[in-house]
């Protein structure tokens, strides 16, 4: 009766201890000390952590020096989940183990090394009970009770008492873990809500992504978090943002299939490592960086947007503490917010670019209208001036001839301007058509060259041509292609100073006719080169520029060439180094023209507008 009362008081004290704190490790240590020497000479508690690792959270002995020996033993020889004796077996089976006797042959089988066996012998163990901590059908850990240096032996009655105590301890551990999990989820919700707010407030990736890395570190409990993004060519990733780092990863290049991060790049799935330095996937050239960083356990998750890999989040711990499924799920949730931040930043960049292009287009229209008014008004003023002089009857015959020549020249210039405007308008409206017929391309180019030669030689320019004539037949609109050749040659003449050369070459290559018009003129600036075929785009759009024109000629060239199924491109080494225009048109399958009946007409392509 007295023994039953003593045990009841013990259980009451144990229950009070177990409900006194939310720090379950400290509580279990107090419980282990309560058990010594009441029911054991030694008491130890092991729990299973999230990664499956078995951790000794409490150990107690009546003598501090001997207790220190036991702690050293647990630190040097922790139980392995796959162990065949003791704590691992109880964890796997969920059933208690009672050994009233602890003979030397059992100790020899239990120990893994001679050193461990010697340490166990020093403890002079006599009898052992290992009972599981079970709550809600899950084994959370074990409590171990040992006698040492005495003749006391455990019985079935002792085991039932130990199981009663373990059930109370398991309930307390489970409650604390549930509370801790709820707190972690609340904290996670707070961190994610703050991150979402930051993403909504800022569209700048350089502002938001460091906050994403900080959230990953806070929620996974890692020491360092980094974010890697693609380079410009999307061939490699580099780390761009980090928190808690000790080393600079600027020299690291992450490629698919190489290293732990490379596994994520190749598969698009998360990866983990319990010990990076012992992981065979770690490339040797990255090992010094890992050692400098001090990382041991790591987790890498992908940042994906619409099924496309956009980056990585790396989480590293400077201690051996494996990342859990829960950590991975949290990191993936943070990665989703990183993807939103990248999308917002990209949309913002696209919007800024579109706005800049729209503003440039508006400025181009304003410049075009200014140039158009200048190009129309200047010849009109000259024509009106000559007409007034003629009406006044003050001109002699030579002067009248010069006046009529000026009026005619300016009329032709205005006719061309109006024609170009009407052509562009027709293209924009989809009404400009090309009348396709079989034609001799070499003859058309030669005629355009001869026509331009007169003006070129008058300006002190030399025109050379090398035309391959045999089999140069295409399906084309002769008037429109003549317009193409005339515009290109006119530009070459206009922008080449006296003493320069214009070279025209026509040859066939891979079923295409290649026309090259190269000059030694003023050239094209690199920033202007991509825009030479844009409508209303000129390197100098001021009304005081040296060369006239509306900036429509090359735009028409591109439209008309593409409407014939061809391509055109411009090349220039730079300002003052000349320019080259290349036109490629598909040749007819035959070697000569077939019937000269009109072929089908078609509208000029609108896709390039």
XYZ file of C-alpha atoms in Angstrom:
609
model
C 0.000 0.000 0.000
C 2.811 2.395 0.914
C 4.585 1.651 -2.418
C 1.389 2.355 -4.394
C 0.913 5.694 -2.627
C 4.519 6.627 -3.331
C 4.126 5.875 -7.020
C 0.828 7.802 -7.179
C 2.558 10.846 -5.655
C 5.358 10.433 -8.196
C 2.917 10.387 -11.105
C 1.138 13.455 -9.710
C 4.456 15.319 -9.466
C 5.336 14.184 -12.982
C 2.002 15.440 -14.347
C 2.556 18.805 -12.670
C 6.021 19.075 -14.216
C 4.786 18.058 -17.658
C 2.126 20.781 -17.721
C 4.294 23.546 -16.289
C 6.146 24.664 -19.429
C 5.961 24.837 -23.187
C 9.664 24.021 -23.428
C 9.270 20.274 -23.720
C 13.012 19.534 -23.763
C 13.572 21.337 -20.460
C 10.448 19.673 -19.074
C 11.645 16.197 -20.050
C 15.023 16.895 -18.447
C 13.238 17.817 -15.200
C 11.144 14.656 -15.482
C 14.289 12.541 -15.978
C 15.812 14.059 -12.837
C 12.600 13.323 -10.951
C 12.899 9.652 -11.968
C 16.436 9.438 -10.518
C 16.821 7.805 -8.068
C 13.103 7.231 -7.463
C 12.686 4.532 -10.107
C 16.060 4.417 -11.901
C 19.781 5.067 -11.550
C 19.784 6.358 -15.110
C 16.959 7.964 -17.088
C 17.170 9.104 -20.670
C 14.656 10.485 -23.166
C 14.992 10.309 -26.959
C 12.651 11.963 -29.462
C 12.324 11.729 -33.237
C 12.866 15.033 -35.019
C 11.164 16.080 -38.247
C 13.904 14.649 -40.464
C 13.741 11.216 -38.782
C 16.862 11.874 -36.717
C 16.897 10.400 -33.170
C 17.915 13.043 -30.643
C 18.703 12.587 -26.960
C 16.895 15.486 -25.241
C 17.314 14.440 -21.595
C 19.661 12.328 -19.512
C 19.963 12.149 -15.717
C 22.072 10.419 -13.049
C 22.442 11.057 -9.348
C 26.137 11.899 -9.712
C 27.005 14.819 -12.069
C 30.354 13.324 -13.083
C 28.764 10.041 -14.095
C 25.963 11.925 -15.872
C 28.599 13.768 -17.899
C 30.015 10.389 -18.926
C 26.578 9.327 -20.166
C 26.130 12.560 -22.119
C 29.495 12.034 -23.771
C 28.460 8.498 -24.688
C 25.183 9.710 -26.260
C 26.965 12.491 -28.147
C 29.614 10.178 -29.572
C 27.345 7.207 -30.281
C 23.828 8.474 -30.966
C 21.184 5.844 -31.814
C 20.795 5.212 -35.523
C 17.285 4.824 -36.978
C 18.358 1.496 -38.510
C 19.889 0.134 -35.287
C 19.043 -3.460 -34.300
C 18.932 -2.971 -30.529
C 17.484 -0.660 -27.941
C 15.891 2.701 -28.759
C 15.668 2.280 -32.573
C 13.801 -1.034 -32.201
C 11.257 0.466 -29.779
C 10.764 3.438 -32.105
C 10.106 1.174 -35.081
C 7.821 -1.299 -33.304
C 6.115 0.958 -30.760
C 6.512 -1.864 -28.171
C 8.333 -1.681 -24.840
C 11.508 -3.615 -24.092
C 12.184 -5.061 -20.612
C 15.507 -6.699 -19.725
C 15.625 -7.628 -16.045
C 19.252 -8.627 -16.622
C 21.839 -6.869 -18.749
C 24.524 -9.521 -19.195
C 27.847 -8.836 -20.846
C 26.935 -10.693 -24.043
C 23.944 -8.362 -24.543
C 26.205 -5.366 -23.909
C 28.689 -6.721 -26.469
C 25.936 -7.032 -29.096
C 24.557 -3.599 -28.266
C 27.896 -1.757 -28.600
C 29.117 -0.793 -32.061
C 32.808 -0.332 -31.224
C 35.256 -1.485 -28.560
C 35.372 2.062 -27.212
C 31.573 2.156 -26.854
C 31.633 -1.264 -25.176
C 34.268 -0.055 -22.687
C 32.211 3.038 -21.853
C 29.093 0.920 -21.292
C 30.998 -1.400 -18.967
C 32.079 1.599 -16.906
C 28.397 2.399 -16.358
C 27.895 -1.017 -14.701
C 24.375 -1.476 -16.105
C 22.203 -4.165 -14.482
C 18.597 -3.872 -15.711
C 16.822 -1.824 -18.424
C 13.352 -0.710 -19.516
C 12.759 1.176 -22.772
C 9.172 2.365 -23.286
C 7.723 4.266 -26.245
C 6.232 7.755 -26.086
C 3.019 7.233 -28.064
C 0.392 9.917 -28.745
C -2.449 9.824 -31.270
C -1.110 6.542 -32.646
C 2.355 7.969 -33.392
C 5.589 7.052 -31.642
C 7.243 10.351 -30.717
C 10.199 8.966 -28.810
C 11.299 6.727 -25.952
C 12.067 6.823 -22.235
C 14.888 4.612 -21.004
C 15.242 3.522 -17.348
C 18.413 1.793 -16.181
C 19.731 0.413 -12.905
C 23.455 0.363 -12.356
C 25.796 -0.748 -9.588
C 23.005 -2.331 -7.528
C 21.063 -5.556 -7.337
C 17.739 -3.928 -8.263
C 15.969 -5.631 -11.167
C 12.992 -4.355 -13.146
C 9.761 -6.368 -13.244
C 6.562 -6.338 -15.283
C 5.023 -4.148 -12.581
C 7.822 -1.638 -13.021
C 7.266 -1.730 -16.780
C 3.549 -0.903 -16.429
C 4.435 2.005 -14.179
C 7.038 3.240 -16.676
C 4.510 2.966 -19.503
C 2.013 5.016 -17.484
C 4.641 7.705 -16.981
C 5.627 7.566 -20.672
C 1.997 7.987 -21.769
C 1.743 11.216 -19.742
C 5.066 12.436 -21.109
C 3.985 11.621 -24.689
C 0.754 13.570 -24.246
C 2.702 16.586 -22.979
C 5.220 16.383 -25.838
C 2.425 16.075 -28.393
C 0.545 19.060 -26.949
C 3.669 21.201 -26.965
C 4.461 20.189 -30.524
C 0.897 20.964 -31.608
C 1.162 24.369 -29.991
C 4.573 24.944 -31.566
C 3.221 23.890 -34.958
C 0.272 26.265 -34.605
C 2.642 29.067 -33.640
C 4.894 28.230 -36.586
C 1.917 28.353 -38.950
C 0.792 31.665 -37.511
C 4.303 33.037 -37.881
C 4.495 31.643 -41.416
C 1.209 33.355 -42.267
C 2.532 36.655 -40.872
C 5.797 36.381 -42.825
C 4.038 35.420 -46.060
C 1.474 38.216 -45.633
C 4.268 40.745 -45.127
C 6.067 39.365 -48.168
C 2.907 39.632 -50.275
C 2.486 43.229 -49.147
C 6.047 44.065 -50.180
C 5.536 42.444 -53.574
C 2.361 44.456 -54.128
C 4.000 47.715 -53.043
C 7.198 47.434 -55.092
C 7.703 46.359 -58.707
C 11.494 46.427 -58.404
C 13.052 42.952 -58.211
C 16.156 44.339 -56.492
C 13.915 45.528 -53.663
C 11.590 42.529 -53.368
C 13.847 39.496 -53.915
C 16.124 40.192 -50.900
C 12.915 40.174 -48.845
C 12.013 36.818 -50.421
C 15.408 35.401 -49.405
C 14.921 36.758 -45.875
C 11.483 35.105 -45.684
C 12.988 31.770 -46.803
C 15.602 31.993 -44.053
C 13.043 32.902 -41.393
C 10.545 30.185 -42.299
C 12.964 27.284 -42.807
C 15.247 28.160 -39.904
C 18.314 28.148 -42.144
C 21.434 30.258 -41.655
C 21.881 31.440 -45.249
C 19.379 31.855 -48.074
C 20.204 32.745 -51.656
C 18.252 33.359 -54.859
C 19.727 32.427 -58.247
C 18.430 33.684 -61.601
C 19.256 33.002 -65.261
C 21.903 34.965 -67.094
C 20.991 36.896 -70.237
C 21.328 33.826 -72.465
C 19.423 31.516 -70.086
C 22.308 29.018 -70.192
C 23.532 29.393 -66.594
C 22.248 30.735 -63.300
C 24.105 32.938 -60.860
C 23.270 33.855 -57.279
C 21.942 37.419 -57.206
C 20.435 37.933 -53.734
C 21.433 36.478 -50.359
C 20.954 36.924 -46.607
C 23.164 35.545 -43.845
C 26.014 34.788 -46.256
C 29.675 34.542 -45.258
C 31.141 34.292 -48.755
C 30.594 35.898 -52.138
C 29.175 33.471 -54.730
C 29.801 35.808 -57.678
C 32.076 33.302 -59.393
C 29.656 30.375 -59.163
C 27.883 29.282 -62.338
C 24.976 26.880 -61.977
C 24.321 24.583 -64.922
C 21.762 21.833 -65.421
C 22.971 18.413 -64.326
C 26.014 19.696 -62.423
C 25.936 19.682 -58.660
C 22.998 19.770 -56.284
C 21.538 22.965 -57.721
C 22.126 21.508 -61.199
C 19.824 18.615 -60.284
C 17.030 21.114 -59.686
C 17.793 22.891 -62.975
C 17.608 19.573 -64.811
C 14.531 18.130 -63.097
C 12.595 21.189 -61.914
C 12.110 19.421 -58.548
C 13.463 20.276 -55.066
C 16.525 18.531 -53.687
C 18.075 18.202 -50.232
C 21.357 17.082 -48.715
C 21.982 16.123 -45.110
C 25.727 16.738 -45.416
C 26.844 18.694 -48.470
C 30.555 17.979 -48.075
C 29.887 14.237 -47.979
C 27.423 14.379 -50.875
C 28.877 12.809 -54.071
C 26.932 15.304 -56.177
C 29.096 18.207 -54.933
C 31.595 19.267 -57.669
C 35.162 19.605 -56.392
C 35.545 23.168 -57.667
C 32.533 24.235 -55.550
C 33.776 22.493 -52.384
C 36.002 25.442 -51.267
C 33.017 27.783 -51.488
C 30.859 25.401 -49.397
C 33.627 25.093 -46.804
C 34.023 28.870 -46.633
C 30.280 29.285 -46.245
C 30.168 26.626 -43.530
C 27.032 25.015 -44.924
C 26.268 21.435 -43.888
C 22.609 20.660 -44.576
C 20.955 22.261 -47.587
C 17.697 22.549 -49.482
C 17.208 23.883 -53.026
C 13.751 24.549 -54.497
C 12.844 25.823 -57.980
C 11.153 29.122 -58.783
C 8.747 28.355 -61.616
C 6.340 30.552 -63.529
C 3.746 29.026 -65.867
C 5.707 25.781 -65.903
C 8.965 27.529 -66.781
C 11.976 27.467 -64.453
C 12.973 31.034 -63.609
C 15.288 30.661 -60.628
C 16.301 28.781 -57.477
C 16.072 29.361 -53.748
C 18.970 27.855 -51.797
C 18.707 27.338 -48.027
C 21.754 26.242 -46.011
C 22.301 25.317 -42.357
C 25.714 25.465 -40.702
C 24.857 22.455 -38.583
C 23.814 18.947 -39.435
C 20.051 19.331 -39.207
C 18.276 17.831 -42.206
C 15.528 19.842 -43.851
C 12.085 18.275 -43.492
C 9.113 17.874 -45.787
C 7.585 20.791 -43.921
C 10.639 22.958 -44.650
C 10.426 22.023 -48.329
C 6.725 22.877 -48.513
C 7.352 26.272 -46.872
C 10.286 27.013 -49.212
C 8.129 26.161 -52.234
C 5.478 28.551 -50.977
C 8.093 31.294 -50.730
C 9.256 30.359 -54.250
C 5.709 30.971 -55.515
C 5.910 34.527 -54.175
C 9.335 34.929 -55.786
C 7.755 33.922 -59.107
C 5.058 36.580 -58.618
C 7.736 39.175 -57.868
C 9.653 38.230 -61.028
C 6.460 38.379 -63.094
C 5.572 41.807 -61.699
C 9.073 43.086 -62.349
C 8.985 41.772 -65.917
C 5.557 43.301 -66.569
C 6.816 46.590 -65.157
C 9.869 46.488 -67.447
C 7.692 45.669 -70.447
C 5.304 48.487 -69.552
C 8.203 50.924 -69.231
C 9.617 49.752 -72.563
C 6.218 50.026 -74.257
C 5.760 53.503 -72.815
C 9.205 54.563 -74.010
C 8.470 53.158 -77.470
C 5.095 54.897 -77.565
C 6.695 58.175 -76.522
C 9.392 57.698 -79.156
C 6.706 56.957 -81.740
C 4.829 60.111 -80.799
C 8.027 62.126 -81.014
C 8.698 60.471 -84.372
C 5.266 61.505 -85.629
C 5.827 65.069 -84.442
C 9.239 65.114 -86.111
C 7.721 63.637 -89.269
C 5.021 66.290 -89.430
C 7.659 68.982 -89.011
C 9.791 67.434 -91.771
C 6.734 66.936 -94.017
C 5.701 70.579 -93.694
C 9.274 71.634 -94.436
C 9.589 69.281 -97.437
C 6.295 70.530 -98.915
C 6.691 74.200 -98.113
C 10.276 74.660 -99.360
C 9.685 73.595 -102.989
C 6.307 75.386 -103.048
C 7.970 78.641 -102.040
C 10.547 78.240 -104.810
C 7.816 77.416 -107.353
C 5.644 80.370 -106.261
C 8.643 82.674 -106.438
C 9.429 81.727 -110.020
C 5.754 81.931 -111.048
C 5.480 85.493 -109.642
C 8.619 86.528 -111.515
C 7.281 85.044 -114.758
C 3.925 86.804 -114.366
C 5.700 90.090 -113.756
C 7.398 89.664 -117.152
C 10.807 90.635 -115.828
C 12.682 87.489 -116.888
C 14.632 86.908 -120.024
C 14.430 83.626 -121.914
C 17.333 81.853 -120.092
C 15.867 82.826 -116.719
C 12.433 81.555 -117.720
C 14.032 78.249 -118.715
C 15.760 77.976 -115.334
C 12.500 78.783 -113.594
C 10.565 76.149 -115.521
C 13.282 73.613 -114.766
C 13.076 74.439 -111.044
C 9.289 74.212 -111.077
C 9.428 70.859 -112.853
C 12.080 69.463 -110.505
C 10.185 70.534 -107.409
C 6.938 69.200 -108.839
C 8.556 65.804 -109.365
C 9.924 65.915 -105.785
C 6.477 66.675 -104.392
C 4.923 63.993 -106.575
C 7.348 61.459 -105.100
C 6.590 62.612 -101.542
C 2.850 62.333 -102.137
C 3.327 58.965 -103.850
C 5.310 57.628 -100.868
C 2.635 58.877 -98.479
C -0.107 57.218 -100.514
C 1.868 53.973 -100.663
C 2.334 53.887 -96.887
C -1.323 54.726 -96.408
C -2.268 51.897 -98.766
C -0.058 49.454 -96.885
C -1.543 50.465 -93.544
C -5.031 50.031 -94.947
C -4.122 46.726 -96.593
C -4.944 48.109 -100.030
C -1.509 48.313 -101.626
C -1.290 45.428 -104.092
C 1.545 43.969 -106.097
C 0.868 42.749 -109.631
C 3.074 39.650 -109.855
C 4.417 38.647 -113.256
C 7.484 36.742 -114.430
C 10.274 39.289 -114.893
C 13.980 39.492 -115.649
C 15.485 40.787 -112.416
C 18.922 41.477 -113.911
C 17.413 43.735 -116.600
C 15.384 45.649 -113.995
C 18.444 46.176 -111.772
C 20.558 47.249 -114.745
C 17.939 49.818 -115.788
C 17.826 51.219 -112.248
C 21.636 51.418 -112.142
C 21.830 53.259 -115.472
C 19.186 55.710 -114.334
C 21.021 56.423 -111.070
C 24.421 56.627 -112.753
C 23.635 59.985 -114.369
C 22.875 61.656 -111.036
C 25.779 59.890 -109.325
C 28.364 60.969 -111.862
C 27.035 64.513 -111.720
C 27.833 64.435 -107.977
C 31.338 63.081 -108.582
C 30.564 59.482 -107.643
C 31.690 56.281 -109.275
C 29.127 53.510 -109.891
C 30.337 49.948 -110.549
C 28.103 46.963 -111.181
C 28.572 43.208 -111.363
C 25.338 41.568 -112.468
C 24.853 37.863 -112.982
C 22.295 37.744 -115.797
C 21.584 34.117 -116.618
C 18.500 32.614 -114.985
C 17.704 35.727 -112.934
C 13.919 35.478 -113.234
C 11.523 36.193 -110.397
C 7.807 36.589 -109.876
C 7.448 40.261 -109.176
C 5.779 43.565 -109.800
C 8.234 45.385 -112.094
C 7.061 48.866 -111.034
C 7.288 48.065 -107.311
C 10.690 46.391 -107.568
C 11.928 49.330 -109.637
C 10.739 51.500 -106.734
C 12.825 49.342 -104.362
C 15.986 49.580 -106.483
C 15.510 53.307 -107.126
C 15.087 54.072 -103.402
C 18.176 52.095 -102.419
C 20.312 53.636 -105.167
C 18.939 57.115 -104.449
C 19.912 56.727 -100.781
C 23.397 55.573 -101.733
C 23.844 58.593 -104.004
C 22.356 60.996 -101.440
C 24.574 59.900 -98.547
C 27.876 59.349 -100.343
C 30.245 62.351 -100.569
C 31.949 63.296 -103.837
C 34.764 60.947 -104.783
C 32.969 57.952 -103.258
C 31.962 54.687 -104.859
C 28.677 52.791 -105.135
C 29.013 49.061 -105.900
C 26.030 47.024 -107.130
C 26.252 43.235 -107.282
C 23.611 40.677 -108.284
C 24.167 36.935 -107.946
C 22.278 33.758 -107.171
C 22.655 31.650 -104.040
C 20.566 28.715 -102.786
C 17.570 29.437 -105.008
C 17.580 33.163 -104.249
C 18.670 36.287 -106.061
C 21.011 38.354 -103.886
C 21.251 42.065 -104.652
C 23.923 44.039 -102.787
C 24.212 47.833 -102.923
C 27.274 49.078 -101.018
C 28.481 52.653 -100.701
C 31.427 54.483 -99.127
C 29.182 57.144 -97.639
C 28.425 58.522 -94.191
C 27.442 55.121 -92.767
C 24.884 54.324 -90.078
C 25.329 54.675 -86.321
C 25.023 51.380 -84.376
C 22.023 52.614 -82.363
C 20.245 53.641 -85.566
C 20.975 50.457 -87.528
C 18.069 48.387 -86.086
C 15.622 51.185 -86.982
C 16.611 52.146 -90.544
C 13.511 50.437 -91.992
C 11.091 51.988 -89.483
C 8.519 54.453 -90.729
C 9.308 58.133 -90.161
C 12.669 57.196 -88.609
C 15.729 59.214 -89.612
C 19.135 59.636 -88.027
C 18.638 63.410 -88.363
C 15.007 64.483 -88.303
C 15.584 68.213 -87.930
C 14.444 70.630 -90.619
C 18.028 71.905 -90.923
C 19.494 68.525 -91.848
C 21.774 68.258 -94.867
C 19.689 65.651 -96.693
C 15.999 65.873 -97.501
C 13.329 63.203 -97.439
C 10.575 61.964 -95.160
C 12.150 58.757 -93.916
C 9.633 56.648 -95.851
C 11.823 55.273 -98.613
C 13.474 52.468 -96.663
C 10.216 51.588 -94.946
C 8.635 51.139 -98.380
C 11.629 49.068 -99.470
C 11.090 46.630 -96.623
C 7.325 46.409 -97.189
C 7.684 45.828 -100.918
C 10.513 43.290 -100.640
C 8.628 41.281 -98.033
C 5.456 41.420 -100.134
C 7.497 39.596 -102.805
C 8.465 36.888 -100.307
C 11.958 38.304 -99.871
C 14.042 39.887 -97.109
C 16.172 42.994 -96.821
C 18.775 44.002 -94.269
C 21.158 46.861 -93.656
C 24.779 46.658 -92.515
C 27.290 49.317 -91.557
C 30.616 49.273 -89.685
C 29.674 52.645 -88.217
C 29.470 56.360 -88.878
C 31.702 57.472 -91.772
C 32.381 53.899 -92.896
C 29.733 53.346 -95.533
C 26.610 51.194 -95.631
C 25.506 48.013 -97.387
C 21.932 46.955 -98.187
C 21.195 43.357 -99.125
C 17.973 42.254 -100.854
C 17.137 38.555 -101.178
C 14.293 37.489 -103.513
C 13.175 33.937 -104.375
C 14.012 32.906 -107.949
C 11.522 31.202 -110.227
C 11.861 27.433 -110.486
C 12.494 27.608 -114.255
C 15.420 29.215 -116.037
C 13.383 31.724 -118.009
C 10.085 33.550 -118.111
C 6.996 31.516 -118.880
C 3.758 33.049 -120.117
C 3.627 36.785 -119.696
C 0.015 36.754 -118.611
C -0.596 38.643 -115.424
C -0.171 36.576 -112.345
C -2.362 36.954 -109.292
C -2.050 40.215 -107.462
C -1.830 40.243 -103.682
C -1.823 42.896 -100.956
C 1.470 43.972 -99.480
C 2.283 42.263 -96.205
C 0.971 44.036 -93.131
C 2.890 41.934 -90.608
C 5.889 44.246 -90.720
C 3.971 47.416 -90.069
